[in-house]
Short mmCIF file of C-alpha atoms in Angstrom, two decimals:
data_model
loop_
_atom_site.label_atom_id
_atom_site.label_comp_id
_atom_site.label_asym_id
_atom_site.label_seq_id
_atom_site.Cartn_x
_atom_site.Cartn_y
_atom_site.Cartn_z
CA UNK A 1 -16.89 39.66 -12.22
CA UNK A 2 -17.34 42.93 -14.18
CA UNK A 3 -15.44 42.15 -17.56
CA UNK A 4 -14.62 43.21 -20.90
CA UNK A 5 -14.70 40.29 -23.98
CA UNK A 6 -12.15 40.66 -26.71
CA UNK A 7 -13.17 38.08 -29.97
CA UNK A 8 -13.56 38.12 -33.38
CA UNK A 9 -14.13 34.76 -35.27
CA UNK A 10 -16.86 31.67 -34.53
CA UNK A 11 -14.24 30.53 -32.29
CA UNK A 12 -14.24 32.78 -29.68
CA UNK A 13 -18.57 32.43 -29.00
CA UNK A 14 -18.91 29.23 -27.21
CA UNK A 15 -16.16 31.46 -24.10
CA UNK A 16 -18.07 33.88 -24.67
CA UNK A 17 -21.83 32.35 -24.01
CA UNK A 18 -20.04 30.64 -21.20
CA UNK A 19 -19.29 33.97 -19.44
CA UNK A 20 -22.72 35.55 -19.81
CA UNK A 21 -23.99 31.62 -18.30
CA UNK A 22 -21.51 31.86 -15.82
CA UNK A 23 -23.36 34.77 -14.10
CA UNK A 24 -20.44 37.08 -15.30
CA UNK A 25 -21.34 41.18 -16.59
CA UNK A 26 -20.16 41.53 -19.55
CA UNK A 27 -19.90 45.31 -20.16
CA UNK A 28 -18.58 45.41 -23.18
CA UNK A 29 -17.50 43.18 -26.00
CA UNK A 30 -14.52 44.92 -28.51
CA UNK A 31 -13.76 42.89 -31.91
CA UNK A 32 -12.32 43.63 -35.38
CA UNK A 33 -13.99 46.16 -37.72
CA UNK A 34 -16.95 44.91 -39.59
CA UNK A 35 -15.45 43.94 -43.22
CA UNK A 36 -16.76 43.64 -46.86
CA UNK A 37 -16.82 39.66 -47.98
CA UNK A 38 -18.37 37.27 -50.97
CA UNK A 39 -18.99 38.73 -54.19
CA UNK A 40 -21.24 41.30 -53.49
CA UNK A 41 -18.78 42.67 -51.15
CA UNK A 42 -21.54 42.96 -48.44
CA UNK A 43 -20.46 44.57 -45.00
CA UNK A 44 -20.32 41.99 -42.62
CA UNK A 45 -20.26 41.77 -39.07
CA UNK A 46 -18.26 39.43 -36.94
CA UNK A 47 -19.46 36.12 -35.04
CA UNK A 48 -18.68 38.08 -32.49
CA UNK A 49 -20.37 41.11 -32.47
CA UNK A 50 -23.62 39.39 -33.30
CA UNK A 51 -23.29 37.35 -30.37
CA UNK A 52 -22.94 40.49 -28.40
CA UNK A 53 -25.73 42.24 -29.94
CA UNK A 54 -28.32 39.36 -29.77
CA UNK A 55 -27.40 40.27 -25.70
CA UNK A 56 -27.56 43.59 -26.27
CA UNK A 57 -23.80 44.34 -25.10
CA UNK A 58 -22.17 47.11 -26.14
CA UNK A 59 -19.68 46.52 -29.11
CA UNK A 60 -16.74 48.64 -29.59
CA UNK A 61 -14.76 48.08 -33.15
CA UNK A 62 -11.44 50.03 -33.02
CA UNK A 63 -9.83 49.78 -36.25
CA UNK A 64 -6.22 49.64 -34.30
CA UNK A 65 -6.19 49.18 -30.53
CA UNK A 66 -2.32 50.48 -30.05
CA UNK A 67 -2.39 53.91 -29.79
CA UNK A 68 -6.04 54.56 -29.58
CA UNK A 69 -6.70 56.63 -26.67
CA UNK A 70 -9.98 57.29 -27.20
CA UNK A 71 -10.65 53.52 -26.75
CA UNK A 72 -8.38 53.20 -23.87
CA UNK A 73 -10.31 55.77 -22.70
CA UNK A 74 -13.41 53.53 -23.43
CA UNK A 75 -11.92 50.77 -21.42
CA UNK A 76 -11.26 53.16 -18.73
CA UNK A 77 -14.53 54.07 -18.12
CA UNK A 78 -15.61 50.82 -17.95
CA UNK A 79 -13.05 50.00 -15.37
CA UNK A 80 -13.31 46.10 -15.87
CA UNK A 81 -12.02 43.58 -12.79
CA UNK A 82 -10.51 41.52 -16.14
CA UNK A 83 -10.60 41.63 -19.98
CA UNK A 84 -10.80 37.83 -21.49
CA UNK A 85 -9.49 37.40 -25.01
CA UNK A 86 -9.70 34.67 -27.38
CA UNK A 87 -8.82 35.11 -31.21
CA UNK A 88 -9.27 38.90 -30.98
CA UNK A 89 -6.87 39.52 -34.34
CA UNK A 90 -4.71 42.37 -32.85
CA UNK A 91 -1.52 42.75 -30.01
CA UNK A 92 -2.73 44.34 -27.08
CA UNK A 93 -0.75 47.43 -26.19
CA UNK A 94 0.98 47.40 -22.39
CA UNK A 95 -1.58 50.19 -21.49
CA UNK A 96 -4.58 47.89 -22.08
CA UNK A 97 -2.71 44.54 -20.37
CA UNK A 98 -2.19 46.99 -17.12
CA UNK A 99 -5.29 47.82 -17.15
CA UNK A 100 -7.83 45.53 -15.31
CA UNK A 101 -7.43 44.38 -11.58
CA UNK A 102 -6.97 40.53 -12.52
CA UNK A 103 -4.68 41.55 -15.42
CA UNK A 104 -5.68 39.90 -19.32
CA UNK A 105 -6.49 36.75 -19.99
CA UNK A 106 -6.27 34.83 -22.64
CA UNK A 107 -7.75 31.66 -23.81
CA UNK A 108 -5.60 30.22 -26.18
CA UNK A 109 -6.06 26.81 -28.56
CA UNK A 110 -3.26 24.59 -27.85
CA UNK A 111 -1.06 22.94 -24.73
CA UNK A 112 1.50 26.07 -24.41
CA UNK A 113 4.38 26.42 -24.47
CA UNK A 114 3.97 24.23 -27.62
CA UNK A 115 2.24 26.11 -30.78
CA UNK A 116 2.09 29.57 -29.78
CA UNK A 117 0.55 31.42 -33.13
CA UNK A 118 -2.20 32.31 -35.09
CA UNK A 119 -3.01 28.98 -36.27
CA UNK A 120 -2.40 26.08 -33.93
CA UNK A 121 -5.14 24.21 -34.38
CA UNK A 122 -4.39 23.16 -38.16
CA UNK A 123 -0.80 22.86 -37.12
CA UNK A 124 -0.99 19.81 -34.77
CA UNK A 125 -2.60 17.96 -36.76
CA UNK A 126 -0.20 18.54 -39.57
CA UNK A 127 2.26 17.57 -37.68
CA UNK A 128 0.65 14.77 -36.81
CA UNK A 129 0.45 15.49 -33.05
CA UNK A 130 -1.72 13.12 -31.11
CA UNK A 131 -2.96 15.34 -28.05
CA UNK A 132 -3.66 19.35 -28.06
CA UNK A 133 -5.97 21.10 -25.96
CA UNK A 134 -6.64 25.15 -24.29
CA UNK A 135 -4.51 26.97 -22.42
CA UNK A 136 -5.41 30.28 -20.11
CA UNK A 137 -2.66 32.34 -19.72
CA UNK A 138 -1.94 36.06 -18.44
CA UNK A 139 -1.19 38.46 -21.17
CA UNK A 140 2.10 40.32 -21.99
CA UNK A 141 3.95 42.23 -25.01
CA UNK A 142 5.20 38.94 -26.38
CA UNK A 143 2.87 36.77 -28.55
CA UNK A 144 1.54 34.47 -26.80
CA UNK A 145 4.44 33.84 -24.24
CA UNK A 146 2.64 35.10 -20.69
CA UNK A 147 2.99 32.99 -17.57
CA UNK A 148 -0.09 30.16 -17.83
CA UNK A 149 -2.77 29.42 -15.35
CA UNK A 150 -4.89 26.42 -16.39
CA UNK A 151 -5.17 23.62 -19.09
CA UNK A 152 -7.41 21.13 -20.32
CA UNK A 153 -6.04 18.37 -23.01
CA UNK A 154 -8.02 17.28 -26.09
CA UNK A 155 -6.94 14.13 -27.78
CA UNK A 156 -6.50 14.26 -31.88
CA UNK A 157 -8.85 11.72 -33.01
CA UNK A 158 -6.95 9.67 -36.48
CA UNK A 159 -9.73 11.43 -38.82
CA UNK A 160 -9.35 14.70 -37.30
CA UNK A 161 -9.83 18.11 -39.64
CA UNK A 162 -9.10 21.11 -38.73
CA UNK A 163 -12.62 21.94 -38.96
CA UNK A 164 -13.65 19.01 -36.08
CA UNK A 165 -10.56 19.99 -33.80
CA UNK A 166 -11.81 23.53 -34.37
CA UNK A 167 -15.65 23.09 -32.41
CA UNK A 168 -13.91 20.57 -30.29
CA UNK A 169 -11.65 23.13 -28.50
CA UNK A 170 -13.85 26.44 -28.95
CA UNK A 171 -16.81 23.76 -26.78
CA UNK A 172 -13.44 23.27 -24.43
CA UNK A 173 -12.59 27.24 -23.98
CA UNK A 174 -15.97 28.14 -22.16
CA UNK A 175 -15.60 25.65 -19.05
CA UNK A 176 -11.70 26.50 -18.86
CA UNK A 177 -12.28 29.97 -18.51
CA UNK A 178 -15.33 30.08 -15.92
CA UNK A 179 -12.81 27.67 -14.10
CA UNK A 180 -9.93 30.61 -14.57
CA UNK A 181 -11.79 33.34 -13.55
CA UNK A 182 -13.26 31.22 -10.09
CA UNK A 183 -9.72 30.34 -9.40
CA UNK A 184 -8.55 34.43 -10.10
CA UNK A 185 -11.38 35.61 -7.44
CA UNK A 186 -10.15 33.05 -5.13
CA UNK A 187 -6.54 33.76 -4.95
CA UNK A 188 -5.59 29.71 -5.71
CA UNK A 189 -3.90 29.58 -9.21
CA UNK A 190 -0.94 29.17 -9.32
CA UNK A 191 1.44 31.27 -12.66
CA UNK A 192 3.46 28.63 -14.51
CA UNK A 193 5.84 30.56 -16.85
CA UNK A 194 6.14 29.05 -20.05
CA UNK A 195 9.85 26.80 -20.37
CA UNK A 196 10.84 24.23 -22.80
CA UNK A 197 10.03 23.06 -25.97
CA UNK A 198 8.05 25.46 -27.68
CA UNK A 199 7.42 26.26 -31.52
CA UNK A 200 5.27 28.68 -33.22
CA UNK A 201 1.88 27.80 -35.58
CA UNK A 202 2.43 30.03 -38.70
CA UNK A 203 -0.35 31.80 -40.28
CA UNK A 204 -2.57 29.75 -42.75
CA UNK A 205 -2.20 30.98 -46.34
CA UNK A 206 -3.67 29.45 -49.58
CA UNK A 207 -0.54 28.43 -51.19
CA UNK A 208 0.10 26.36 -47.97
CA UNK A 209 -2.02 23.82 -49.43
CA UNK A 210 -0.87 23.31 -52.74
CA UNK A 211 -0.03 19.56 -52.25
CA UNK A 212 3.52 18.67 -52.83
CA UNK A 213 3.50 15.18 -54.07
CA UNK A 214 7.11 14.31 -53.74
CA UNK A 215 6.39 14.38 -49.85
CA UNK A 216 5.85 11.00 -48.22
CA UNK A 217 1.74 9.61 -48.29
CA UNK A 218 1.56 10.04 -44.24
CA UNK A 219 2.91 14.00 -44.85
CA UNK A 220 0.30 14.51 -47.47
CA UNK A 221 -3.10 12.67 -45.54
CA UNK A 222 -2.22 14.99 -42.48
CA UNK A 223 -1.90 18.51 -44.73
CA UNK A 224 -4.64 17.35 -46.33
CA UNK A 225 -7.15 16.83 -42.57
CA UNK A 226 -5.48 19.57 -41.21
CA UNK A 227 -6.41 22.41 -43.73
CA UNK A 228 -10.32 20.97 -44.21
CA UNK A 229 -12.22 22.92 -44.16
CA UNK A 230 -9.65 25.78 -45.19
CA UNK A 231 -7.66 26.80 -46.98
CA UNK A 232 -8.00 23.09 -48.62
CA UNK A 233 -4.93 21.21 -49.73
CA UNK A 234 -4.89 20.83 -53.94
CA UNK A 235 -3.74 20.03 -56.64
CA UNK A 236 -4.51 20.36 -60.65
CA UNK A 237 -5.94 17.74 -62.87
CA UNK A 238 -4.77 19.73 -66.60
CA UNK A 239 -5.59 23.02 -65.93
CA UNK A 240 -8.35 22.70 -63.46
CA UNK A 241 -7.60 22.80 -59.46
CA UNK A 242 -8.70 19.64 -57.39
CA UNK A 243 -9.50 20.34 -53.55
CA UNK A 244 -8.81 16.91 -51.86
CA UNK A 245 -11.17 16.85 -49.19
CA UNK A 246 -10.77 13.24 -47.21
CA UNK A 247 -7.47 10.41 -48.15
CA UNK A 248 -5.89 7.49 -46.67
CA UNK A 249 -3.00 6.18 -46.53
CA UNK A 250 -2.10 3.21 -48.52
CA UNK A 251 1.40 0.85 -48.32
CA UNK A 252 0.90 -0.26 -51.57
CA UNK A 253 1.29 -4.14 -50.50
CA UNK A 254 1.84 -5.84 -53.63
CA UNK A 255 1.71 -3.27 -55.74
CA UNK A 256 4.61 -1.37 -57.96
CA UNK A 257 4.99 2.28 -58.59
CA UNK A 258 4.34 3.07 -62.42
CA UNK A 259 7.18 2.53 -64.75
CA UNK A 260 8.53 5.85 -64.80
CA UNK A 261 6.06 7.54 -62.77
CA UNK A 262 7.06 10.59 -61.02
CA UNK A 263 4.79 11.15 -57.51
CA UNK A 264 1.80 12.72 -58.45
CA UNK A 265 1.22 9.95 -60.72
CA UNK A 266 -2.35 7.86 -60.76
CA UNK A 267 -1.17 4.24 -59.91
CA UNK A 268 -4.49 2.65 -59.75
CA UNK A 269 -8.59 3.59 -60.10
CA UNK A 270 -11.24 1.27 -58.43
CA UNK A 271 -14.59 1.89 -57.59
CA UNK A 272 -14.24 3.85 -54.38
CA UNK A 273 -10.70 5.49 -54.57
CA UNK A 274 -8.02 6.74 -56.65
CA UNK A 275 -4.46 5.45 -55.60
CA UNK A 276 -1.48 8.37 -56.53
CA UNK A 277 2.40 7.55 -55.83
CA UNK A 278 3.93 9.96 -53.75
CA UNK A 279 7.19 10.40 -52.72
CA UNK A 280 6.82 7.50 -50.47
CA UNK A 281 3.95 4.92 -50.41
CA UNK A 282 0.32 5.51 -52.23
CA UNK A 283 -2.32 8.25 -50.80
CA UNK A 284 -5.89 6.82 -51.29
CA UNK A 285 -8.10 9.73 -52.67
CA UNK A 286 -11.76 9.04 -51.77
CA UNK A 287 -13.54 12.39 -51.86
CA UNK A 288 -12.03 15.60 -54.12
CA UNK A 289 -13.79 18.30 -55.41
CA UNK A 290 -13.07 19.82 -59.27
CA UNK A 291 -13.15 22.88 -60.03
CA UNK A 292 -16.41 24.52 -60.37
CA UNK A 293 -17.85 21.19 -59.19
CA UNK A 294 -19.55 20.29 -55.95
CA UNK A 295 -17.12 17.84 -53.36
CA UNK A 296 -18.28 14.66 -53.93
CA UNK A 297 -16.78 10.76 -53.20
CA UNK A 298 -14.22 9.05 -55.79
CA UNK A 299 -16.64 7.07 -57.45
CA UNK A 300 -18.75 9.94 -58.51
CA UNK A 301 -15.65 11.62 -59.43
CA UNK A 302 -14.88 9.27 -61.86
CA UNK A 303 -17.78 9.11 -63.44
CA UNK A 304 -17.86 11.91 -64.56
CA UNK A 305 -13.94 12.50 -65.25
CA UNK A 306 -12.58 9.06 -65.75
CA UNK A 307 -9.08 8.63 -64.76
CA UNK A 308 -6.73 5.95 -65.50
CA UNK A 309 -3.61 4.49 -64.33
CA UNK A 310 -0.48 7.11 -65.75
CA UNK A 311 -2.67 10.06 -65.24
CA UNK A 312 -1.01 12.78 -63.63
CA UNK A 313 -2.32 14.80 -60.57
CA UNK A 314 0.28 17.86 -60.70
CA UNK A 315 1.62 20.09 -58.24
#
């Protein structure tokens, strides 16, 4: 098939490999603006577009893709059979979605109709969800809420971060979609519009991670895997922020919540952990980072910041 690839982050290069693989022609890649990051406020260009460039695609970089008619115009010219998009960053107007001959589709991370969004991969595990996987699906006005052609389930392992779940479904997108697009040519797939329980994975922010410690120990373990590697849950230790980077949970079995102890408050320190009340049970700490420190395990930790039972971790 003659197609057009719409992507922006890491995410989106493993469908995209898998096209060019796949004996596809991939005339022309579009993805978001390069952008000025890190503290020399460098210009850098998406996962994306040097993906496309190492293949020596065309890349097109529209700053807004609704009213642009000099890009439709683009897309025009190019005349694709079908434009795949996975994590492309912007709402495709009904211009571009009428476009191609097999129509838009795209690959999205999560078993739809369930955790439609921008961030459903840190979601289910949050949740504590024990199965997600990728969804194709045609492309229409609504976000995320087209009529869906194939599936593939990923399990949610008990240690899962975002970060693992992340290269475990952007590895699952490529196969999916050279399945789609065989299917497509063929005439066999069958549209399943999306009905039933559905709910929508909210953008990731910072302040989502700012631990609440009133929550149960479960709550907190799962916020804490599903925003690793970011935004990072935390808390403060005084006035410095603490990333918490890997925590179990912990009943507490013969232990007693500090006299007066509000959640947040250390309960215990042993060699390879640091045990804080919560709301409900204990959360075993075993790797944190301080601020302006590297991550490193509880023991190390405490070496160098020894903590003690009554210590607070606040909020």
């Amino acid at each position: 098939m003659k197609l057009v690839f719409m992507g922006t982050p890491e995410f989106s290069v493993p469908a995209f490999e898998a096209l060019l693989s796949g004996g596809h022609t991939v005339e022309a890649v579009v993805t978001q603006p390069d952008k000025p990051r890190g503290r020399g406020k460098e210009m850098q260009e998406t996962p994306v577009k040097q993906a496309a460039l190492a293949h020596k695609i065309p890349v097109l970089q529209p700053e807004r893709v609704r009213g642009n008619e000099e890009f439709l115009e683009q897309l025009r010219k190019i005349n694709p059979d079908v434009i795949v998009v996975i994590a492309f960053g912007q709402i495709l107007p009904k211009e571009v979605l009428e476009l191609p001959r097999y129509g838009c589709i795209n690959i999205h991370a999560s078993l739809l109709p369930k955790y439609r969004g921008a961030a459903p991969i840190q979601w289910v595990i949050i949740d504590g969800e024990t199965e997600t996987g990728i969804t194709t699906m045609y492309m229409e006005e609504g976000l995320d809420t087209g009529d869906m052609l194939l599936k593939t389930a990923v399990p949610i392992a008990e240690d899962e971060t975002g970060g693992s779940l992340h290269d475990k479904l952007a590895a699952a997108g490529g196969p999916l979609i050279l399945e789609t697009l065989r299917g497509l040519e063929a005439g066999t797939l069958k549209r399943t519009p999306q009905t039933g329980e559905t709910c929508y994975a909210k953008i990731l922010t910072k302040s989502l991670g700012k631990i609440d410690w009133s929550m149960d120990a479960v709550s907190i373990e799962r916020l804490i895997r599903g925003l690793s590697p970011w935004p990072s849950a935390y808390g403060y230790l005084g006035k410095k922020t603490v990333k918490f980077w890997k925590a179990e949970v912990c009943d507490g079995e013969g232990m007693e919540p500090i006299k007066g102890g509000r959640p947040g408050t250390v309960a215990a320190v042993t060699k390879g952990r640091i045990l804080i009340q919560t709301g409900k049970g204990f959360l075993a700490v075993k790797e944190l980072q301080l601020e302006g420190k590297k991550r490193m395990d509880a023991g190390s930790f405490l070496r160098g910041y020894p903590l003690k039972a009554g210590d607070r971790m606040e909020g």
